[in-house]
Amino acid sequence: DQQVKQNSPSLSVQEGRISILNCDYTNSMFDYFLWYKKYPAEGPTFLISISSIKDKNEDGRFTVFLNKSAKHLSLHIVPSQPGDSAVYFCAAGRWDKIIFGKGTRLHILP
Amino acid sequence: GAGVSQTPSNKVTEKGKYVELRCDPISGHTALYWYRQSLGQGPEFLIYFQGTGAADDSGLPNDRFFAVRPEGSVSTLKIQRTERGDSAVYLCASSLSRSDIYNEQFFGPGTRLTVL
C-alpha cells in the first residue's frame, strides 16, 4: 500500500511556463514533506521541504504547497528552465524515516 | 567538499553469490541510510544507522540482507545468496543528525546491482 503517491509518471512543460508536480499521501502522521530531484546516474538531491504545520514554502523559483485536509502537496517551478528536466520525487517523513513516491519525469520543452 | 561516495558503481553477479556494497558518508554525518530503488520506483528504505548502531532495520526485505557500520563512518551492505529480484540501484545517504526535522539527506550516486 503506497503511502506517498505521484500519479503522473511524466509531465511536459514549455520552457518559461510553470511546472506543477503533484503528490498525495495517506498517513496524517507525517511531520514533514520533501521534494528531491534526480538526474540519470546520480543520486537524488534535496530541493525543498515543508513542515506539516506550514502550508507554503518558497525558495527562489520553487514553491511547495501543502493542503493537509486533502493530504496533497504540490511543487511549483516558475519559470521552468531546461535544466529542470529530471525526475522529481515527493517524499514524506516522520522522525528519520522518509517514504518516497515513484517519481514524476519532467520534460522542459524548448 | 566531498559528497557521499559509493563503490562499486556497477556490480554484476550470478544468482547465489555474495556481494558487498560500500558507502562513504559525508565526514561528520552521524546518520546513514540505505535505500533500494527498483526500476520505475522511488527509493525504498532499507536500514538507518545512528553512529555505529542500526537504529531501524525494518526495511531489510529478509535475512539475506545485512549492513554494518563498525566505526560510525563507512558502511557496508551485504547480500547473501543473491537472487535476480535483488537487481536494483542501491542508494546510500547521510545526514547530520536525527534532530534535524527536515532531515536533509545527501545521497550518493548509487551502486547498480545486476544479478544474472
Short mmCIF file of C-alpha atoms in Angstrom, two decimals:
data_model
loop_
_atom_site.label_atom_id
_atom_site.label_comp_id
_atom_site.label_asym_id
_atom_site.label_seq_id
_atom_site.Cartn_x
_atom_site.Cartn_y
_atom_site.Cartn_z
CA ASP A 1 0.00 0.00 0.00
CA GLN A 2 1.65 3.19 -1.19
CA GLN A 3 1.73 5.91 1.42
CA VAL A 4 3.10 8.52 -0.98
CA LYS A 5 1.64 8.65 -4.46
CA GLN A 6 2.72 10.52 -7.54
CA ASN A 7 0.07 9.67 -10.08
CA SER A 8 1.68 11.34 -13.09
CA PRO A 9 4.66 9.34 -14.35
CA SER A 10 5.67 12.18 -16.68
CA LEU A 11 4.95 15.80 -17.46
CA SER A 12 6.00 18.04 -20.35
CA VAL A 13 6.12 21.82 -19.94
CA GLN A 14 7.21 24.60 -22.25
CA GLU A 15 10.34 26.47 -21.18
CA GLY A 16 9.39 29.64 -19.31
CA ARG A 17 5.99 28.32 -18.21
CA ILE A 18 5.01 26.98 -14.80
CA SER A 19 5.60 23.32 -13.93
CA ILE A 20 3.26 21.84 -11.33
CA LEU A 21 4.07 18.45 -9.87
CA ASN A 22 1.53 16.80 -7.60
CA CYS A 23 1.74 14.35 -4.75
CA ASP A 24 -0.81 12.68 -2.46
CA TYR A 25 -0.21 10.91 0.83
CA THR A 26 -2.27 8.71 3.08
CA ASN A 27 -0.69 8.97 6.54
CA SER A 28 -1.69 12.05 8.51
CA MET A 29 1.18 11.44 10.96
CA PHE A 30 3.92 12.64 8.62
CA ASP A 31 5.88 15.54 10.15
CA TYR A 32 7.43 16.96 7.02
CA PHE A 33 7.46 16.64 3.29
CA LEU A 34 10.28 16.98 0.80
CA TRP A 35 10.95 17.15 -2.88
CA TYR A 36 14.04 15.59 -4.37
CA LYS A 37 15.32 15.94 -7.92
CA LYS A 38 17.21 13.20 -9.71
CA TYR A 39 19.32 13.24 -12.85
CA PRO A 40 20.30 9.97 -14.59
CA ALA A 41 23.19 8.11 -12.96
CA GLU A 42 23.14 10.42 -9.96
CA GLY A 43 21.59 10.13 -6.53
CA PRO A 44 18.57 12.25 -5.63
CA THR A 45 19.36 15.80 -4.49
CA PHE A 46 17.28 17.69 -1.97
CA LEU A 47 15.24 20.52 -3.46
CA ILE A 48 12.81 21.93 -0.93
CA SER A 49 10.91 20.88 2.17
CA ILE A 50 7.87 21.90 4.17
CA SER A 51 6.87 21.23 7.74
CA SER A 52 3.43 19.75 8.35
CA ILE A 53 2.49 22.91 10.27
CA LYS A 54 3.00 25.15 7.25
CA ASP A 55 1.03 25.46 4.05
CA LYS A 56 3.61 27.08 1.81
CA ASN A 57 7.37 27.30 1.48
CA GLU A 58 9.16 29.23 -1.23
CA ASP A 59 12.78 29.10 -2.35
CA GLY A 60 13.60 31.04 -5.48
CA ARG A 61 11.79 29.50 -8.44
CA PHE A 62 10.48 26.64 -6.31
CA THR A 63 7.38 26.74 -4.13
CA VAL A 64 5.83 23.85 -2.27
CA PHE A 65 2.18 23.97 -1.20
CA LEU A 66 0.70 21.69 1.41
CA ASN A 67 -3.02 21.01 1.80
CA LYS A 68 -3.33 18.86 4.90
CA SER A 69 -7.08 18.40 4.72
CA ALA A 70 -6.71 16.95 1.23
CA LYS A 71 -3.43 15.16 2.08
CA HIS A 72 -1.97 16.74 -1.01
CA LEU A 73 1.14 18.69 -1.83
CA SER A 74 2.45 20.24 -4.98
CA LEU A 75 5.70 21.67 -6.27
CA HIS A 76 5.57 24.72 -8.50
CA ILE A 77 8.55 25.67 -10.62
CA VAL A 78 8.35 29.05 -12.30
CA PRO A 79 9.73 29.88 -14.75
CA SER A 80 10.69 26.40 -15.93
CA GLN A 81 14.20 26.07 -17.35
CA PRO A 82 15.86 23.35 -19.47
CA GLY A 83 17.98 22.25 -16.51
CA ASP A 84 14.81 21.42 -14.62
CA SER A 85 14.33 18.34 -16.80
CA ALA A 86 14.75 15.48 -14.33
CA VAL A 87 12.79 13.01 -12.22
CA TYR A 88 11.16 14.60 -9.18
CA PHE A 89 10.43 12.55 -6.10
CA CYS A 90 7.94 13.57 -3.49
CA ALA A 91 8.76 12.24 -0.03
CA ALA A 92 7.14 12.30 3.39
CA GLY A 93 8.88 11.84 6.70
CA ARG A 94 8.27 11.07 10.31
CA TRP A 95 11.33 11.18 12.59
CA ASP A 96 14.15 9.96 10.38
CA LYS A 97 12.19 7.67 8.14
CA ILE A 98 11.37 9.01 4.71
CA ILE A 99 8.96 7.38 2.29
CA PHE A 100 9.31 8.26 -1.37
CA GLY A 101 6.81 8.33 -4.19
CA LYS A 102 7.56 6.70 -7.52
CA GLY A 103 8.60 9.95 -9.12
CA THR A 104 7.45 12.16 -11.99
CA ARG A 105 9.68 12.70 -15.01
CA LEU A 106 9.59 16.38 -16.01
CA HIS A 107 10.49 17.34 -19.58
CA ILE A 108 11.07 21.02 -20.27
CA LEU A 109 10.43 21.67 -23.94
CA PRO A 110 12.35 24.38 -25.83
CA GLY B 1 33.67 19.25 -0.07
CA ALA B 2 33.34 15.56 -0.79
CA GLY B 3 29.86 14.17 -1.02
CA VAL B 4 28.62 10.66 -0.32
CA SER B 5 30.54 8.11 -2.35
CA GLN B 6 29.56 4.55 -3.16
CA THR B 7 31.60 1.70 -4.57
CA PRO B 8 31.40 -0.06 -6.88
CA SER B 9 29.27 1.99 -9.23
CA ASN B 10 28.18 -1.18 -11.01
CA LYS B 11 28.20 -4.78 -9.85
CA VAL B 12 27.21 -7.78 -11.92
CA THR B 13 26.98 -11.09 -10.14
CA GLU B 14 25.49 -14.51 -10.57
CA LYS B 15 22.48 -15.82 -8.70
CA GLY B 16 23.51 -17.34 -5.39
CA LYS B 17 26.67 -15.29 -4.95
CA TYR B 18 27.54 -12.94 -2.08
CA VAL B 19 28.04 -9.20 -2.64
CA GLU B 20 29.20 -6.24 -0.58
CA LEU B 21 28.33 -2.66 -1.38
CA ARG B 22 30.24 0.16 0.28
CA CYS B 23 29.18 3.65 1.30
CA ASP B 24 31.40 6.52 2.45
CA PRO B 25 29.20 9.21 4.03
CA ILE B 26 29.95 12.89 4.28
CA SER B 27 32.51 13.48 7.03
CA GLY B 28 30.82 14.32 10.31
CA HIS B 29 27.42 12.94 9.35
CA THR B 30 26.27 10.64 12.13
CA ALA B 31 23.18 9.30 10.37
CA LEU B 32 23.48 6.91 7.43
CA TYR B 33 20.71 5.34 5.37
CA TRP B 34 20.48 2.61 2.77
CA TYR B 35 17.74 2.57 0.14
CA ARG B 36 16.94 0.33 -2.78
CA GLN B 37 15.50 1.73 -5.98
CA SER B 38 13.96 -0.70 -8.43
CA LEU B 39 13.08 0.28 -11.98
CA GLY B 40 10.17 2.71 -12.09
CA GLN B 41 10.02 3.05 -8.32
CA GLY B 42 11.15 5.59 -5.79
CA PRO B 43 13.89 4.84 -3.27
CA GLU B 44 12.70 2.27 -0.74
CA PHE B 45 14.08 2.48 2.81
CA LEU B 46 16.18 -0.46 3.97
CA ILE B 47 18.10 0.48 7.11
CA TYR B 48 19.18 3.50 9.13
CA PHE B 49 22.28 3.88 11.30
CA GLN B 50 22.80 6.44 14.01
CA GLY B 51 26.52 6.20 14.73
CA THR B 52 27.58 2.56 14.79
CA GLY B 53 24.22 1.07 15.63
CA ALA B 54 21.34 0.18 13.36
CA ALA B 55 18.52 2.33 14.74
CA ASP B 56 15.93 0.99 12.31
CA ASP B 57 16.36 -2.05 10.07
CA SER B 58 12.68 -2.56 9.39
CA GLY B 59 13.14 -2.13 5.65
CA LEU B 60 15.51 -5.03 5.12
CA PRO B 61 13.50 -7.47 3.00
CA ASN B 62 14.80 -10.69 4.58
CA ASP B 63 17.74 -12.19 6.47
CA ARG B 64 19.89 -12.38 3.34
CA PHE B 65 20.43 -8.63 3.74
CA PHE B 66 22.72 -7.25 6.43
CA ALA B 67 24.51 -3.97 6.94
CA VAL B 68 27.28 -2.81 9.25
CA ARG B 69 28.90 0.46 10.23
CA PRO B 70 31.60 -0.63 12.70
CA GLU B 71 33.33 2.71 13.25
CA GLY B 72 30.40 5.02 12.70
CA SER B 73 31.58 6.18 9.30
CA VAL B 74 31.85 3.79 6.33
CA SER B 75 29.01 1.32 5.94
CA THR B 76 28.79 -1.95 4.04
CA LEU B 77 25.57 -3.52 2.80
CA LYS B 78 25.95 -7.27 2.47
CA ILE B 79 23.67 -9.50 0.43
CA GLN B 80 23.96 -13.26 0.69
CA ARG B 81 22.71 -15.82 -1.84
CA THR B 82 21.70 -13.11 -4.29
CA GLU B 83 18.52 -13.54 -6.30
CA ARG B 84 17.50 -11.98 -9.61
CA GLY B 85 14.92 -9.91 -7.73
CA ASP B 86 17.74 -8.19 -5.83
CA SER B 87 18.71 -6.37 -9.02
CA ALA B 88 18.28 -2.66 -8.35
CA VAL B 89 20.18 0.53 -7.64
CA TYR B 90 21.28 0.62 -4.01
CA LEU B 91 21.47 4.17 -2.70
CA CYS B 92 23.24 5.40 0.39
CA ALA B 93 22.50 8.72 2.08
CA SER B 94 23.84 10.54 5.11
CA SER B 95 22.64 13.40 7.26
CA LEU B 96 23.96 15.42 10.17
CA SER B 97 21.78 14.07 12.93
CA ARG B 98 18.32 12.88 13.75
CA SER B 99 17.47 16.17 15.44
CA ASP B 100 17.00 17.97 12.16
CA ILE B 101 13.30 17.81 11.49
CA TYR B 102 13.81 18.41 7.81
CA ASN B 103 16.24 15.56 7.74
CA GLU B 104 18.07 16.69 4.63
CA GLN B 105 19.67 13.54 3.40
CA PHE B 106 22.56 13.72 0.97
CA PHE B 107 22.57 10.84 -1.47
CA GLY B 108 25.42 9.05 -3.16
CA PRO B 109 25.27 8.11 -6.86
CA GLY B 110 24.24 4.55 -6.04
CA THR B 111 25.51 1.09 -6.92
CA ARG B 112 23.68 -0.63 -9.74
CA LEU B 113 23.48 -4.32 -8.85
CA THR B 114 22.60 -6.82 -11.57
CA VAL B 115 22.04 -10.44 -10.63
CA LEU B 116 22.15 -12.77 -13.62
#
